[in-house]
PDB file of C-alpha atoms in Angstrom:
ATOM      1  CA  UNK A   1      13.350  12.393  -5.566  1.00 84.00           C
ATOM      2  CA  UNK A   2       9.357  11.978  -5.773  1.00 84.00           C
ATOM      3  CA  UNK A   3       7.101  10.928  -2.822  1.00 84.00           C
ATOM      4  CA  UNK A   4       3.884   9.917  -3.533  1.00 89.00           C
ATOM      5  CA  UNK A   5       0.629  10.626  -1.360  1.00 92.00           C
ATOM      6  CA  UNK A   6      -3.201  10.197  -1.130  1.00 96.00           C
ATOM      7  CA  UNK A   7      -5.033  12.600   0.581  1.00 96.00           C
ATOM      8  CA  UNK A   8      -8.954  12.513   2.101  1.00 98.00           C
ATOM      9  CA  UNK A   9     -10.604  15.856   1.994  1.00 97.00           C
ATOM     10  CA  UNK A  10     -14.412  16.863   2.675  1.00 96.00           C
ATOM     11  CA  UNK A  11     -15.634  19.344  -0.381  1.00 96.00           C
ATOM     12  CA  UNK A  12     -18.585  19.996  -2.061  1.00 95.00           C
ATOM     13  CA  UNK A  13     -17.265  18.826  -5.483  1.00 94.00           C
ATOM     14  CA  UNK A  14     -13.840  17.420  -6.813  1.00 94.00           C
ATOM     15  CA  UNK A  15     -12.508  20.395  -8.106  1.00 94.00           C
ATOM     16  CA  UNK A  16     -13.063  22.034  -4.631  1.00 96.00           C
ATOM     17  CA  UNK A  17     -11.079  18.908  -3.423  1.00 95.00           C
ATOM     18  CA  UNK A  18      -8.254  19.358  -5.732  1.00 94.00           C
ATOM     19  CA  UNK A  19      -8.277  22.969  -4.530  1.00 94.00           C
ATOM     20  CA  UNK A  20      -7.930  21.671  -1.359  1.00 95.00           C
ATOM     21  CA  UNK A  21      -4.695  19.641  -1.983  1.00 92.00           C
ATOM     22  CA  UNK A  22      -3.107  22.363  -4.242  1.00 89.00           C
ATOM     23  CA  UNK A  23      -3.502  25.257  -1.432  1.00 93.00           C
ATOM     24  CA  UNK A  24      -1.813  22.870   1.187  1.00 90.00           C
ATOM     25  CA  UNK A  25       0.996  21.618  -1.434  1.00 85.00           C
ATOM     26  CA  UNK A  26       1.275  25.045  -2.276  1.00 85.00           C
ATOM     27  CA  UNK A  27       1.403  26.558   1.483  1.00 84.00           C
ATOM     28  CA  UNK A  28       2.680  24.124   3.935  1.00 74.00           C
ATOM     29  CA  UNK A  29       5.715  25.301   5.615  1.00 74.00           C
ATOM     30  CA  UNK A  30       7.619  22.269   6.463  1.00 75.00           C
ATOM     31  CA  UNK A  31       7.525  20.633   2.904  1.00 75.00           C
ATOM     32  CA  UNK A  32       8.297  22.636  -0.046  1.00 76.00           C
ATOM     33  CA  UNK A  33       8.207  20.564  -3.454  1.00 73.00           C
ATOM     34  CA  UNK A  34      10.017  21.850  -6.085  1.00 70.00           C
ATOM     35  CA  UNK A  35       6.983  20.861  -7.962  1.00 74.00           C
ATOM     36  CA  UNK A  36       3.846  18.785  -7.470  1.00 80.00           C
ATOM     37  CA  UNK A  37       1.064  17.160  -9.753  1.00 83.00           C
ATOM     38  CA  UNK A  38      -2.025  16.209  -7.860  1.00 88.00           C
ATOM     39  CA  UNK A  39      -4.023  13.308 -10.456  1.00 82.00           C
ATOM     40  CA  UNK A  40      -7.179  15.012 -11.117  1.00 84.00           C
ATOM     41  CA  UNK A  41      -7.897  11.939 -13.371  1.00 88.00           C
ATOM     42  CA  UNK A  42      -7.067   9.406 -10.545  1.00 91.00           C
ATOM     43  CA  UNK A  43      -9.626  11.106  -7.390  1.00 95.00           C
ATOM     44  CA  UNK A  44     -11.777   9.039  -5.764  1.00 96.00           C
ATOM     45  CA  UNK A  45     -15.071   9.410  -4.372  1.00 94.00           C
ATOM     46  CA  UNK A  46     -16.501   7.788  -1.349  1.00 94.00           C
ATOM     47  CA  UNK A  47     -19.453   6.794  -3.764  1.00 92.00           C
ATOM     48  CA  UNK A  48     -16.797   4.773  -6.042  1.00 93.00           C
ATOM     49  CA  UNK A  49     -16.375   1.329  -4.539  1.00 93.00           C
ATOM     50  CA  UNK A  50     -12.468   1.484  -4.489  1.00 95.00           C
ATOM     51  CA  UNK A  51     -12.811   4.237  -2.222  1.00 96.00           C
ATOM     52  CA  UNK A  52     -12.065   2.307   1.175  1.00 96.00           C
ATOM     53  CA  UNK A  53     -10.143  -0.108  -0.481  1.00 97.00           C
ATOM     54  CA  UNK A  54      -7.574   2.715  -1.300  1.00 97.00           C
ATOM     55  CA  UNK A  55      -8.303   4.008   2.254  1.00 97.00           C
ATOM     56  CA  UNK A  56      -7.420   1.408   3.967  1.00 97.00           C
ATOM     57  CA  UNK A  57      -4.526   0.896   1.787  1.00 97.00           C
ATOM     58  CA  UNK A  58      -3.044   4.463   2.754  1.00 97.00           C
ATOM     59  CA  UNK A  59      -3.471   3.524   6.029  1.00 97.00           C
ATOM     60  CA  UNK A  60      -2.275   0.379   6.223  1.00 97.00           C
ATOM     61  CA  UNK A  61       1.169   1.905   4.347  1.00 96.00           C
ATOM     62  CA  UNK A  62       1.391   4.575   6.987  1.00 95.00           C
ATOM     63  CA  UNK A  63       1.512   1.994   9.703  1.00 95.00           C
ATOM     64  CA  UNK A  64       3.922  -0.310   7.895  1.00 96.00           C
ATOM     65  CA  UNK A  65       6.026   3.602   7.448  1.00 94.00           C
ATOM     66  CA  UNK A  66       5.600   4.236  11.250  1.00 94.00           C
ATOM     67  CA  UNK A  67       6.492   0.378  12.266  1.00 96.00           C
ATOM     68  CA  UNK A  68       9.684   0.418   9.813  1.00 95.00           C
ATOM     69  CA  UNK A  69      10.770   3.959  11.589  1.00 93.00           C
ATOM     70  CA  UNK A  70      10.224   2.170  15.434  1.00 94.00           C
ATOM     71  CA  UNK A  71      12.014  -1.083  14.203  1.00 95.00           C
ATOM     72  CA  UNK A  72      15.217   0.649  12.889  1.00 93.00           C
ATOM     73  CA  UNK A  73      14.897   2.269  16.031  1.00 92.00           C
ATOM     74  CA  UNK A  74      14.890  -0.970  18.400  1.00 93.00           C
ATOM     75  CA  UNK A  75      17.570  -2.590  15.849  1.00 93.00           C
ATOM     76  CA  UNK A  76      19.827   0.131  17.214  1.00 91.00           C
ATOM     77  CA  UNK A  77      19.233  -0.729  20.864  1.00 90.00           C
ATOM     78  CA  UNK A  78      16.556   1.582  21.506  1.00 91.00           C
ATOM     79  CA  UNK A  79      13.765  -0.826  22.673  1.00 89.00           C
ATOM     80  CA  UNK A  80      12.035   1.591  25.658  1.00 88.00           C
ATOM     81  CA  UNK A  81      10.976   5.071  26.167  1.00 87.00           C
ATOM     82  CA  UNK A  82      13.742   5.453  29.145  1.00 90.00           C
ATOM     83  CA  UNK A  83      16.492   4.457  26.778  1.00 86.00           C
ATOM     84  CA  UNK A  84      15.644   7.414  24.955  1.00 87.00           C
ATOM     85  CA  UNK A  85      17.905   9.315  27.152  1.00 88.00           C
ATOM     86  CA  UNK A  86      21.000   8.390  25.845  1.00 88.00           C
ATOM     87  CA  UNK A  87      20.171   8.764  22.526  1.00 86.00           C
ATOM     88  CA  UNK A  88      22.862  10.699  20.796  1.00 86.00           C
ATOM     89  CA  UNK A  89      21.709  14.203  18.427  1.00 87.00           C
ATOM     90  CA  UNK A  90      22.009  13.088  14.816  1.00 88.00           C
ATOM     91  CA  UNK A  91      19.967  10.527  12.741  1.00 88.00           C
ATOM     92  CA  UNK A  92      18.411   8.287  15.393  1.00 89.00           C
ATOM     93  CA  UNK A  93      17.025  11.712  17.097  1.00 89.00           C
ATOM     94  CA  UNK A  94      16.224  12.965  13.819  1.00 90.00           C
ATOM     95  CA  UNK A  95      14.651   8.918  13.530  1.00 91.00           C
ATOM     96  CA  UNK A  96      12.596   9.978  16.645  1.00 92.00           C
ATOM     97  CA  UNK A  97      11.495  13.225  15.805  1.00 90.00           C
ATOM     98  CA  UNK A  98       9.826  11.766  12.318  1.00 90.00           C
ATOM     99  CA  UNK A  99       7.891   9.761  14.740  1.00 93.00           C
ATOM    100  CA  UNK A 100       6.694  12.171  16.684  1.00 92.00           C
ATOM    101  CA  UNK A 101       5.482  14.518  13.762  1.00 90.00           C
ATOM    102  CA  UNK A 102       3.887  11.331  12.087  1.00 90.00           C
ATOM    103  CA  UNK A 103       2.059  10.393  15.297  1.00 91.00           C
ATOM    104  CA  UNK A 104       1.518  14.125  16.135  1.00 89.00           C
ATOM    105  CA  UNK A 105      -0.075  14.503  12.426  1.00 89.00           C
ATOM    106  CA  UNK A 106       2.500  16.661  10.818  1.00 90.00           C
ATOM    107  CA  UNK A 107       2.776  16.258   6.734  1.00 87.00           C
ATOM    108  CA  UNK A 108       6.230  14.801   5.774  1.00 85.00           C
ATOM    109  CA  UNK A 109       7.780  13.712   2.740  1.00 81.00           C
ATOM    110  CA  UNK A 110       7.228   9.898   4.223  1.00 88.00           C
ATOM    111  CA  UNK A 111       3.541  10.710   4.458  1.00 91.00           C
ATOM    112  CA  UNK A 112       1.339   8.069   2.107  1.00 95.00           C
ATOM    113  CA  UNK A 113      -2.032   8.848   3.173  1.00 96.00           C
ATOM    114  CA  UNK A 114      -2.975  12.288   4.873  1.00 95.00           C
ATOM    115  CA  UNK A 115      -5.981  13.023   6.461  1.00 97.00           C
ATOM    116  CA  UNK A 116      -6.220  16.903   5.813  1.00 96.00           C
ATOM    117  CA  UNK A 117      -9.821  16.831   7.682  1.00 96.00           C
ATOM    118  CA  UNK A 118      -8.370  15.920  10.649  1.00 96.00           C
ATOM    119  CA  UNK A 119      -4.759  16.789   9.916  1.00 94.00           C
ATOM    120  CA  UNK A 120      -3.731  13.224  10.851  1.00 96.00           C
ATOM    121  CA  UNK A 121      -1.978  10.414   9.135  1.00 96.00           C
ATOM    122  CA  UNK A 122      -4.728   8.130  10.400  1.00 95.00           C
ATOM    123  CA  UNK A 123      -8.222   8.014  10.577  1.00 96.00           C
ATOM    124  CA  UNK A 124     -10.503   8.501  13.824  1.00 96.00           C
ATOM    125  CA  UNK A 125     -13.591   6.060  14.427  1.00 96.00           C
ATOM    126  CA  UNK A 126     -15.505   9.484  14.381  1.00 94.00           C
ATOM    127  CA  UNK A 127     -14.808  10.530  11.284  1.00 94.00           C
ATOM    128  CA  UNK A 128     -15.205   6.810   9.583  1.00 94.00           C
ATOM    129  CA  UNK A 129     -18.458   6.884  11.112  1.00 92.00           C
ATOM    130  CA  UNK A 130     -19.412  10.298   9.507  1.00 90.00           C
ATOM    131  CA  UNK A 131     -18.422   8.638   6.404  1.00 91.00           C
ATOM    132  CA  UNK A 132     -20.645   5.371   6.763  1.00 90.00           C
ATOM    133  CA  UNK A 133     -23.304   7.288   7.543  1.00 88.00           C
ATOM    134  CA  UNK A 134     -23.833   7.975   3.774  1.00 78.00           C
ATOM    135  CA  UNK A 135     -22.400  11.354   3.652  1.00 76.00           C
ATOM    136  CA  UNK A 136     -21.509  11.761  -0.154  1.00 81.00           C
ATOM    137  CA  UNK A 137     -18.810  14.677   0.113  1.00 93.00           C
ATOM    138  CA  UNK A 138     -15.655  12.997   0.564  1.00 97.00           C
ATOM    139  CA  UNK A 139     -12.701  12.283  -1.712  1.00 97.00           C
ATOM    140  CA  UNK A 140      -9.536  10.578  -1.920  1.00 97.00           C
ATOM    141  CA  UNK A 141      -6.753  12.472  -4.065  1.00 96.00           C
ATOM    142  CA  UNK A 142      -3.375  11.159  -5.254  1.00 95.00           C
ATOM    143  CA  UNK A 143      -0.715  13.466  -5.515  1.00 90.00           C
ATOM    144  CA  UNK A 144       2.987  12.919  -6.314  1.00 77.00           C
ATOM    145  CA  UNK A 145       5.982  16.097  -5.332  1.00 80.00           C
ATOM    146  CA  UNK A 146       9.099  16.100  -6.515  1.00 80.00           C
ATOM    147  CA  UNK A 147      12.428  17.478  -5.070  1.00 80.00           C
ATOM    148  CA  UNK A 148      14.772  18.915  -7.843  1.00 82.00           C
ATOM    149  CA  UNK A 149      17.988  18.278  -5.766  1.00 71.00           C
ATOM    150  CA  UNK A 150      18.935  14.829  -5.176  1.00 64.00           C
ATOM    151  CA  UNK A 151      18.652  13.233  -1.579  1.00 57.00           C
ATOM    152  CA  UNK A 152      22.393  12.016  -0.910  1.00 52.00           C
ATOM    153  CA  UNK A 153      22.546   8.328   0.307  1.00 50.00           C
ATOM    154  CA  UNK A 154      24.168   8.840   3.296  1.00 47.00           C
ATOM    155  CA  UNK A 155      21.336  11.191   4.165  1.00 50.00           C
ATOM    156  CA  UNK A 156      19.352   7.860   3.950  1.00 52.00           C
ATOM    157  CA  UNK A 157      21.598   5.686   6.047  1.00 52.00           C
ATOM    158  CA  UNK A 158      21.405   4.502   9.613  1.00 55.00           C
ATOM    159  CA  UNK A 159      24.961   4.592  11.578  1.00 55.00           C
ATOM    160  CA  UNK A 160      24.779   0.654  11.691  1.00 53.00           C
ATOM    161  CA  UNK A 161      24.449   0.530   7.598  1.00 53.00           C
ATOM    162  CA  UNK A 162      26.754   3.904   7.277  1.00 48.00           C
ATOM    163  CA  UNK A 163      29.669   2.049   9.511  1.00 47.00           C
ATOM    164  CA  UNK A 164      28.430  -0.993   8.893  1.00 48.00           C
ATOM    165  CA  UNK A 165      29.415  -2.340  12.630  1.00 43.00           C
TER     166      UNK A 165
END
């Protein structure tokens, strides 16, 4: 299984941004790739004018991520906070808990874009503003990790596709 991610970093040069990516690949605790390749070939700079294109199209893809997590959630009956109480332990909880990291800014396998300046899957109107200001030190840089064991499917399913009721 791969996963595929873009990440904005602030550095002094590109290979300082690579370094960047490679030391948190390398060191994060709650995802360990069996192996990763971070596209040297593919960075962007904020000076190259597909730089906010791609931006916005990470972030765009994290919402659509985040939505598709909340909708699976409301397809299963779960359309307020206070139903959350009788929400049974297993993959709807674990279905809530991968919103809460997202939202909360924790790096997960379903990451696309990752804001390691901020350590957010979005992007705050503070920072965007540092970056329209002309500030020539940012980069976007795809990276893609792969899992040597295969995720099983039922891993993947929701009860309602699992027991298909």
């Amino acid at each position: 299984m791969t996963s595929e991610h873009i990440f904005l970093v602030e550095a002094e040069s590109p290979e300082q941004a690579l370094s960047q990516v490679v030391k948190f690949l390398s060191s994060y605790q709650l995802v360990r790739y069996d192996r990763f390749k971070v596209k040297r070939e593919e960075i962007i700079s904020v000076q190259d004018e597909r730089f906010w294109e791609v931006l916005e199209k990470g972030l765009q893809k994290n919402y659509e991520i985040l939505q598709g997590f909340i909708r699976e959630l409301k397809a299963e009956g779960y359309q307020l906070v206070d139903d959350l109480r009788r929400l049974p332990q297993g993959y709807l909880s674990k279905l809530v808990h991968l919103i809460a990291h997202f939202v909360d800014g924790f790096f997960s396998i379903d990451s696309y874009f990752y804001n390691l300046i901020e350590d957010s899957h979005f992007l705050s109107p503070y920072l965007k503003r540092q970056m329209l200001m002309g500030r020539q030190n940012f980069y976007l840089i795809p990276a893609i990790g792969c899992f040597a064991e295969k995720i099983h499917p039922f891993e993947m399913l929701s009860p309602r596709k699992f027991f298909k009721y």
